[in-house]
Amino acid sequence: MIKIIQLVTGEMLIADINKNNEMENPLFIHQQAVEGQGPKVNLFPYNILGEGNISLNPDNIVWTVDPEQKLLNQYQEAFSSIITPPGPKLVK
């Protein structure tokens, strides 16, 4: 189950949480304000020095939430060779 996780350190991550409450494929969420465009979200690898899943300590989690569809697609594209097209568009 893919979740956004806010840590007590202020870091915000998106990861697949398995049944053992471990993070698989965690990515750091970097939010940036872009003038005239609103917020921009970039995803960066979180566990670049270790191997395997990361165990979560519940004491370090402020909250979790399901990602909205656009961010979920961006996350899934980072780990898939299949590209998800953007939503439907009207063509005239």
Short mmCIF file of N, CA, C and O in Angstrom, two decimals:
data_model
loop_
_atom_site.label_atom_id
_atom_site.label_comp_id
_atom_site.label_asym_id
_atom_site.label_seq_id
_atom_site.Cartn_x
_atom_site.Cartn_y
_atom_site.Cartn_z
N MET A 1 0.86 -1.16 0.00
CA MET A 1 0.00 0.00 0.00
C MET A 1 0.91 1.23 0.00
O MET A 1 1.76 1.38 0.87
N ILE A 2 0.74 2.07 -0.99
CA ILE A 2 1.59 3.25 -1.15
C ILE A 2 1.02 4.39 -0.32
O ILE A 2 -0.16 4.72 -0.42
N LYS A 3 1.89 4.98 0.52
CA LYS A 3 1.48 6.05 1.43
C LYS A 3 2.48 7.19 1.41
O LYS A 3 3.66 6.99 1.13
N ILE A 4 2.01 8.38 1.74
CA ILE A 4 2.88 9.51 2.04
C ILE A 4 3.06 9.50 3.55
O ILE A 4 2.10 9.32 4.30
N ILE A 5 4.31 9.67 3.99
CA ILE A 5 4.64 9.60 5.41
C ILE A 5 5.35 10.88 5.81
O ILE A 5 6.33 11.27 5.19
N GLN A 6 4.84 11.55 6.84
CA GLN A 6 5.49 12.74 7.40
C GLN A 6 6.22 12.31 8.66
O GLN A 6 5.61 11.77 9.59
N LEU A 7 7.54 12.51 8.69
CA LEU A 7 8.35 12.15 9.85
C LEU A 7 8.47 13.33 10.81
O LEU A 7 8.30 14.48 10.41
N VAL A 8 8.79 13.06 12.06
CA VAL A 8 8.95 14.12 13.05
C VAL A 8 10.09 15.07 12.68
O VAL A 8 10.13 16.20 13.14
N THR A 9 11.03 14.62 11.84
CA THR A 9 12.14 15.46 11.40
C THR A 9 11.71 16.47 10.33
O THR A 9 12.49 17.33 9.95
N GLY A 10 10.47 16.34 9.85
CA GLY A 10 9.97 17.23 8.81
C GLY A 10 10.07 16.62 7.42
O GLY A 10 9.49 17.15 6.48
N GLU A 11 10.79 15.52 7.28
CA GLU A 11 10.91 14.88 5.99
C GLU A 11 9.58 14.26 5.59
O GLU A 11 8.86 13.71 6.42
N MET A 12 9.26 14.37 4.30
CA MET A 12 8.06 13.77 3.77
C MET A 12 8.50 12.74 2.73
O MET A 12 9.28 13.05 1.83
N LEU A 13 8.01 11.51 2.89
CA LEU A 13 8.39 10.41 2.02
C LEU A 13 7.15 9.81 1.38
O LEU A 13 6.05 9.91 1.91
N ILE A 14 7.37 9.16 0.24
CA ILE A 14 6.34 8.32 -0.34
C ILE A 14 6.98 6.95 -0.51
O ILE A 14 8.12 6.83 -0.95
N ALA A 15 6.25 5.92 -0.08
CA ALA A 15 6.82 4.57 -0.11
C ALA A 15 5.69 3.54 -0.13
O ALA A 15 4.55 3.82 0.23
N ASP A 16 6.07 2.35 -0.56
CA ASP A 16 5.16 1.21 -0.50
C ASP A 16 5.36 0.59 0.89
O ASP A 16 6.47 0.16 1.22
N ILE A 17 4.33 0.56 1.70
CA ILE A 17 4.41 0.01 3.05
C ILE A 17 3.92 -1.44 3.01
O ILE A 17 2.79 -1.70 2.60
N ASN A 18 4.80 -2.36 3.39
CA ASN A 18 4.42 -3.78 3.33
C ASN A 18 3.73 -4.22 4.62
O ASN A 18 3.57 -3.43 5.56
N LYS A 19 3.34 -5.49 4.67
CA LYS A 19 2.58 -6.00 5.82
C LYS A 19 3.39 -6.02 7.12
O LYS A 19 2.82 -6.08 8.20
N ASN A 20 4.73 -5.93 7.02
CA ASN A 20 5.59 -5.88 8.21
C ASN A 20 5.86 -4.45 8.65
O ASN A 20 6.75 -4.21 9.46
N ASN A 21 5.11 -3.49 8.10
CA ASN A 21 5.26 -2.07 8.40
C ASN A 21 6.66 -1.56 8.05
O ASN A 21 7.26 -0.77 8.78
N GLU A 22 7.20 -2.03 6.90
CA GLU A 22 8.49 -1.59 6.39
C GLU A 22 8.26 -0.80 5.10
O GLU A 22 7.32 -1.07 4.36
N MET A 23 9.15 0.15 4.86
CA MET A 23 9.08 0.93 3.63
C MET A 23 9.86 0.23 2.53
O MET A 23 11.03 -0.11 2.71
N GLU A 24 9.22 0.02 1.39
CA GLU A 24 9.88 -0.49 0.20
C GLU A 24 9.93 0.66 -0.81
O GLU A 24 8.96 1.39 -0.99
N ASN A 25 11.06 0.83 -1.44
CA ASN A 25 11.25 1.87 -2.46
C ASN A 25 10.85 3.27 -1.98
O ASN A 25 10.07 3.96 -2.64
N PRO A 26 11.41 3.71 -0.86
CA PRO A 26 11.04 5.05 -0.37
C PRO A 26 11.68 6.15 -1.22
O PRO A 26 12.82 6.04 -1.65
N LEU A 27 10.90 7.19 -1.45
CA LEU A 27 11.39 8.38 -2.15
C LEU A 27 11.11 9.60 -1.29
O LEU A 27 10.04 9.72 -0.68
N PHE A 28 12.07 10.52 -1.24
CA PHE A 28 11.93 11.79 -0.54
C PHE A 28 11.11 12.73 -1.41
O PHE A 28 11.37 12.86 -2.61
N ILE A 29 10.12 13.37 -0.83
CA ILE A 29 9.29 14.33 -1.56
C ILE A 29 9.85 15.73 -1.32
O ILE A 29 9.92 16.19 -0.18
N HIS A 30 10.25 16.38 -2.41
CA HIS A 30 10.75 17.75 -2.33
C HIS A 30 9.72 18.66 -3.00
O HIS A 30 9.40 18.49 -4.17
N GLN A 31 9.19 19.61 -2.22
CA GLN A 31 8.21 20.55 -2.75
C GLN A 31 8.89 21.89 -2.99
O GLN A 31 9.66 22.35 -2.16
N GLN A 32 8.58 22.49 -4.13
CA GLN A 32 9.19 23.76 -4.50
C GLN A 32 8.12 24.66 -5.09
O GLN A 32 7.34 24.23 -5.93
N ALA A 33 8.08 25.89 -4.62
CA ALA A 33 7.15 26.86 -5.18
C ALA A 33 7.71 27.40 -6.49
O ALA A 33 8.87 27.82 -6.54
N VAL A 34 6.90 27.36 -7.53
CA VAL A 34 7.31 27.88 -8.84
C VAL A 34 6.39 29.05 -9.15
O VAL A 34 5.17 28.88 -9.25
N GLU A 35 6.98 30.23 -9.28
CA GLU A 35 6.20 31.45 -9.50
C GLU A 35 5.32 31.31 -10.72
O GLU A 35 5.77 30.93 -11.80
N GLY A 36 4.05 31.58 -10.54
CA GLY A 36 3.08 31.54 -11.62
C GLY A 36 2.58 30.15 -11.96
O GLY A 36 1.70 30.00 -12.80
N GLN A 37 3.14 29.11 -11.33
CA GLN A 37 2.72 27.74 -11.64
C GLN A 37 2.24 26.97 -10.42
O GLN A 37 1.72 25.88 -10.55
N GLY A 38 2.45 27.50 -9.24
CA GLY A 38 2.09 26.78 -8.04
C GLY A 38 3.20 25.83 -7.62
O GLY A 38 4.32 25.91 -8.11
N PRO A 39 2.90 24.90 -6.72
CA PRO A 39 3.96 24.02 -6.21
C PRO A 39 4.39 22.97 -7.23
O PRO A 39 3.59 22.49 -8.02
N LYS A 40 5.67 22.65 -7.19
CA LYS A 40 6.24 21.58 -8.02
C LYS A 40 6.77 20.52 -7.07
O LYS A 40 7.38 20.83 -6.05
N VAL A 41 6.52 19.26 -7.39
CA VAL A 41 6.94 18.15 -6.54
C VAL A 41 7.97 17.31 -7.29
O VAL A 41 7.72 16.89 -8.41
N ASN A 42 9.11 17.10 -6.66
CA ASN A 42 10.15 16.22 -7.20
C ASN A 42 10.36 15.08 -6.21
O ASN A 42 10.27 15.27 -5.00
N LEU A 43 10.66 13.89 -6.75
CA LEU A 43 10.92 12.72 -5.92
C LEU A 43 12.37 12.31 -6.07
O LEU A 43 12.90 12.26 -7.19
N PHE A 44 13.04 12.04 -4.94
CA PHE A 44 14.44 11.66 -4.93
C PHE A 44 14.62 10.39 -4.11
O PHE A 44 13.91 10.18 -3.11
N PRO A 45 15.58 9.53 -4.47
CA PRO A 45 15.83 8.32 -3.68
C PRO A 45 16.13 8.67 -2.23
O PRO A 45 16.84 9.63 -1.95
N TYR A 46 15.59 7.88 -1.31
CA TYR A 46 15.78 8.14 0.12
C TYR A 46 16.85 7.23 0.72
O TYR A 46 17.63 7.65 1.55
N ASN A 47 16.89 6.00 0.29
CA ASN A 47 17.80 5.02 0.88
C ASN A 47 18.92 4.72 -0.12
O ASN A 47 18.98 3.65 -0.70
N ILE A 48 19.83 5.68 -0.32
CA ILE A 48 20.87 5.49 -1.34
C ILE A 48 22.09 4.74 -0.82
O ILE A 48 22.90 4.26 -1.61
N LEU A 49 22.24 4.60 0.48
CA LEU A 49 23.42 3.95 1.03
C LEU A 49 23.16 2.54 1.55
O LEU A 49 24.10 1.78 1.77
N GLY A 50 21.92 2.18 1.76
CA GLY A 50 21.60 0.88 2.32
C GLY A 50 20.91 -0.01 1.30
O GLY A 50 20.58 0.42 0.21
N GLU A 51 20.72 -1.26 1.69
CA GLU A 51 20.02 -2.22 0.85
C GLU A 51 18.83 -2.77 1.61
O GLU A 51 18.87 -2.90 2.83
N GLY A 52 17.80 -3.10 0.90
CA GLY A 52 16.63 -3.72 1.52
C GLY A 52 15.62 -2.69 2.01
O GLY A 52 15.72 -1.50 1.72
N ASN A 53 14.65 -3.19 2.72
CA ASN A 53 13.56 -2.36 3.22
C ASN A 53 13.97 -1.60 4.48
O ASN A 53 14.90 -1.98 5.17
N ILE A 54 13.25 -0.53 4.77
CA ILE A 54 13.51 0.28 5.96
C ILE A 54 12.38 0.05 6.95
O ILE A 54 11.21 0.22 6.62
N SER A 55 12.73 -0.34 8.17
CA SER A 55 11.74 -0.53 9.22
C SER A 55 11.29 0.83 9.73
O SER A 55 12.11 1.73 9.93
N LEU A 56 10.00 0.97 9.96
CA LEU A 56 9.44 2.22 10.47
C LEU A 56 9.28 2.16 11.97
O LEU A 56 8.79 1.17 12.52
N ASN A 57 9.69 3.22 12.65
CA ASN A 57 9.46 3.36 14.08
C ASN A 57 8.23 4.25 14.22
O ASN A 57 8.27 5.42 13.87
N PRO A 58 7.12 3.71 14.72
CA PRO A 58 5.89 4.51 14.82
C PRO A 58 6.06 5.81 15.60
O PRO A 58 5.34 6.78 15.36
N ASP A 59 7.03 5.88 16.51
CA ASP A 59 7.26 7.09 17.28
C ASP A 59 7.79 8.24 16.42
O ASP A 59 7.75 9.40 16.85
N ASN A 60 8.31 7.93 15.24
CA ASN A 60 8.88 8.96 14.37
C ASN A 60 7.94 9.40 13.26
O ASN A 60 8.31 10.19 12.41
N ILE A 61 6.72 8.88 13.27
CA ILE A 61 5.74 9.23 12.24
C ILE A 61 4.73 10.22 12.80
O ILE A 61 4.14 9.97 13.84
N VAL A 62 4.56 11.34 12.10
CA VAL A 62 3.56 12.33 12.51
C VAL A 62 2.21 11.95 11.91
O VAL A 62 1.20 11.95 12.60
N TRP A 63 2.20 11.64 10.61
CA TRP A 63 0.96 11.23 9.95
C TRP A 63 1.27 10.47 8.67
O TRP A 63 2.40 10.51 8.18
N THR A 64 0.26 9.77 8.16
CA THR A 64 0.34 9.12 6.85
C THR A 64 -0.95 9.44 6.11
O THR A 64 -1.99 9.71 6.71
N VAL A 65 -0.87 9.40 4.78
CA VAL A 65 -2.04 9.67 3.96
C VAL A 65 -1.85 8.99 2.61
O VAL A 65 -0.71 8.76 2.18
N ASP A 66 -2.95 8.66 1.95
CA ASP A 66 -2.88 8.12 0.60
C ASP A 66 -2.50 9.25 -0.35
O ASP A 66 -3.03 10.36 -0.24
N PRO A 67 -1.60 8.98 -1.31
CA PRO A 67 -1.22 10.03 -2.26
C PRO A 67 -2.34 10.31 -3.27
O PRO A 67 -3.12 9.40 -3.58
N GLU A 68 -2.41 11.54 -3.72
CA GLU A 68 -3.36 11.85 -4.80
C GLU A 68 -2.84 11.21 -6.08
O GLU A 68 -1.66 10.84 -6.18
N GLN A 69 -3.71 11.03 -7.06
CA GLN A 69 -3.42 10.21 -8.24
C GLN A 69 -2.20 10.68 -9.03
O GLN A 69 -1.39 9.86 -9.46
N LYS A 70 -2.01 11.97 -9.21
CA LYS A 70 -0.87 12.47 -9.98
C LYS A 70 0.46 12.10 -9.33
O LYS A 70 1.40 11.66 -10.00
N LEU A 71 0.54 12.23 -8.00
CA LEU A 71 1.75 11.87 -7.28
C LEU A 71 1.94 10.35 -7.27
O LEU A 71 3.06 9.86 -7.42
N LEU A 72 0.86 9.61 -7.15
CA LEU A 72 0.93 8.15 -7.20
C LEU A 72 1.48 7.71 -8.55
O LEU A 72 2.36 6.83 -8.62
N ASN A 73 1.02 8.31 -9.63
CA ASN A 73 1.53 7.98 -10.97
C ASN A 73 3.02 8.30 -11.08
O ASN A 73 3.79 7.51 -11.63
N GLN A 74 3.43 9.44 -10.54
CA GLN A 74 4.84 9.84 -10.58
C GLN A 74 5.69 8.83 -9.82
O GLN A 74 6.77 8.44 -10.27
N TYR A 75 5.21 8.38 -8.67
CA TYR A 75 5.92 7.38 -7.87
C TYR A 75 6.04 6.06 -8.63
O TYR A 75 7.11 5.46 -8.72
N GLN A 76 4.92 5.61 -9.19
CA GLN A 76 4.92 4.33 -9.89
C GLN A 76 5.81 4.38 -11.14
O GLN A 76 6.47 3.39 -11.46
N GLU A 77 5.86 5.51 -11.81
CA GLU A 77 6.73 5.66 -12.99
C GLU A 77 8.20 5.55 -12.62
O GLU A 77 9.01 5.08 -13.41
N ALA A 78 8.56 5.94 -11.39
CA ALA A 78 9.96 5.86 -10.96
C ALA A 78 10.44 4.41 -10.85
O ALA A 78 11.63 4.16 -10.96
N PHE A 79 9.53 3.47 -10.67
CA PHE A 79 9.90 2.07 -10.48
C PHE A 79 9.35 1.15 -11.56
O PHE A 79 9.36 -0.06 -11.41
N SER A 80 8.87 1.72 -12.65
CA SER A 80 8.27 0.91 -13.70
C SER A 80 8.80 1.32 -15.06
O SER A 80 9.13 2.48 -15.29
N SER A 81 8.86 0.36 -15.96
CA SER A 81 9.23 0.69 -17.34
C SER A 81 8.00 1.06 -18.14
O SER A 81 8.10 1.48 -19.29
N ILE A 82 6.83 0.92 -17.53
CA ILE A 82 5.57 1.30 -18.18
C ILE A 82 5.27 2.74 -17.83
O ILE A 82 5.27 3.12 -16.67
N ILE A 83 4.99 3.56 -18.83
CA ILE A 83 4.71 4.97 -18.61
C ILE A 83 3.20 5.17 -18.57
O ILE A 83 2.48 4.76 -19.48
N THR A 84 2.73 5.80 -17.51
CA THR A 84 1.31 6.10 -17.36
C THR A 84 1.03 7.44 -18.03
O THR A 84 1.61 8.45 -17.65
N PRO A 85 0.14 7.46 -19.03
CA PRO A 85 -0.16 8.73 -19.68
C PRO A 85 -0.94 9.65 -18.75
O PRO A 85 -1.62 9.17 -17.84
N PRO A 86 -0.82 10.97 -18.98
CA PRO A 86 -1.63 11.89 -18.17
C PRO A 86 -3.11 11.67 -18.44
O PRO A 86 -3.47 10.96 -19.38
N GLY A 87 -3.94 12.30 -17.64
CA GLY A 87 -5.39 12.14 -17.78
C GLY A 87 -5.88 12.51 -19.17
O GLY A 87 -5.15 13.07 -19.99
N PRO A 88 -7.14 12.18 -19.47
CA PRO A 88 -7.69 12.45 -20.79
C PRO A 88 -7.73 13.94 -21.10
O PRO A 88 -7.92 14.76 -20.21
N LYS A 89 -7.53 14.26 -22.36
CA LYS A 89 -7.57 15.65 -22.81
C LYS A 89 -8.56 15.77 -23.94
O LYS A 89 -8.74 14.83 -24.73
N LEU A 90 -9.19 16.92 -24.03
CA LEU A 90 -10.10 17.19 -25.14
C LEU A 90 -9.32 17.61 -26.36
O LEU A 90 -8.42 18.44 -26.28
N VAL A 91 -9.66 17.03 -27.48
CA VAL A 91 -8.98 17.37 -28.74
C VAL A 91 -10.02 17.97 -29.67
O VAL A 91 -11.09 17.43 -29.87
N LYS A 92 -9.66 19.14 -30.22
CA LYS A 92 -10.60 19.79 -31.16
C LYS A 92 -10.12 19.61 -32.57
O LYS A 92 -8.99 19.53 -32.87
#
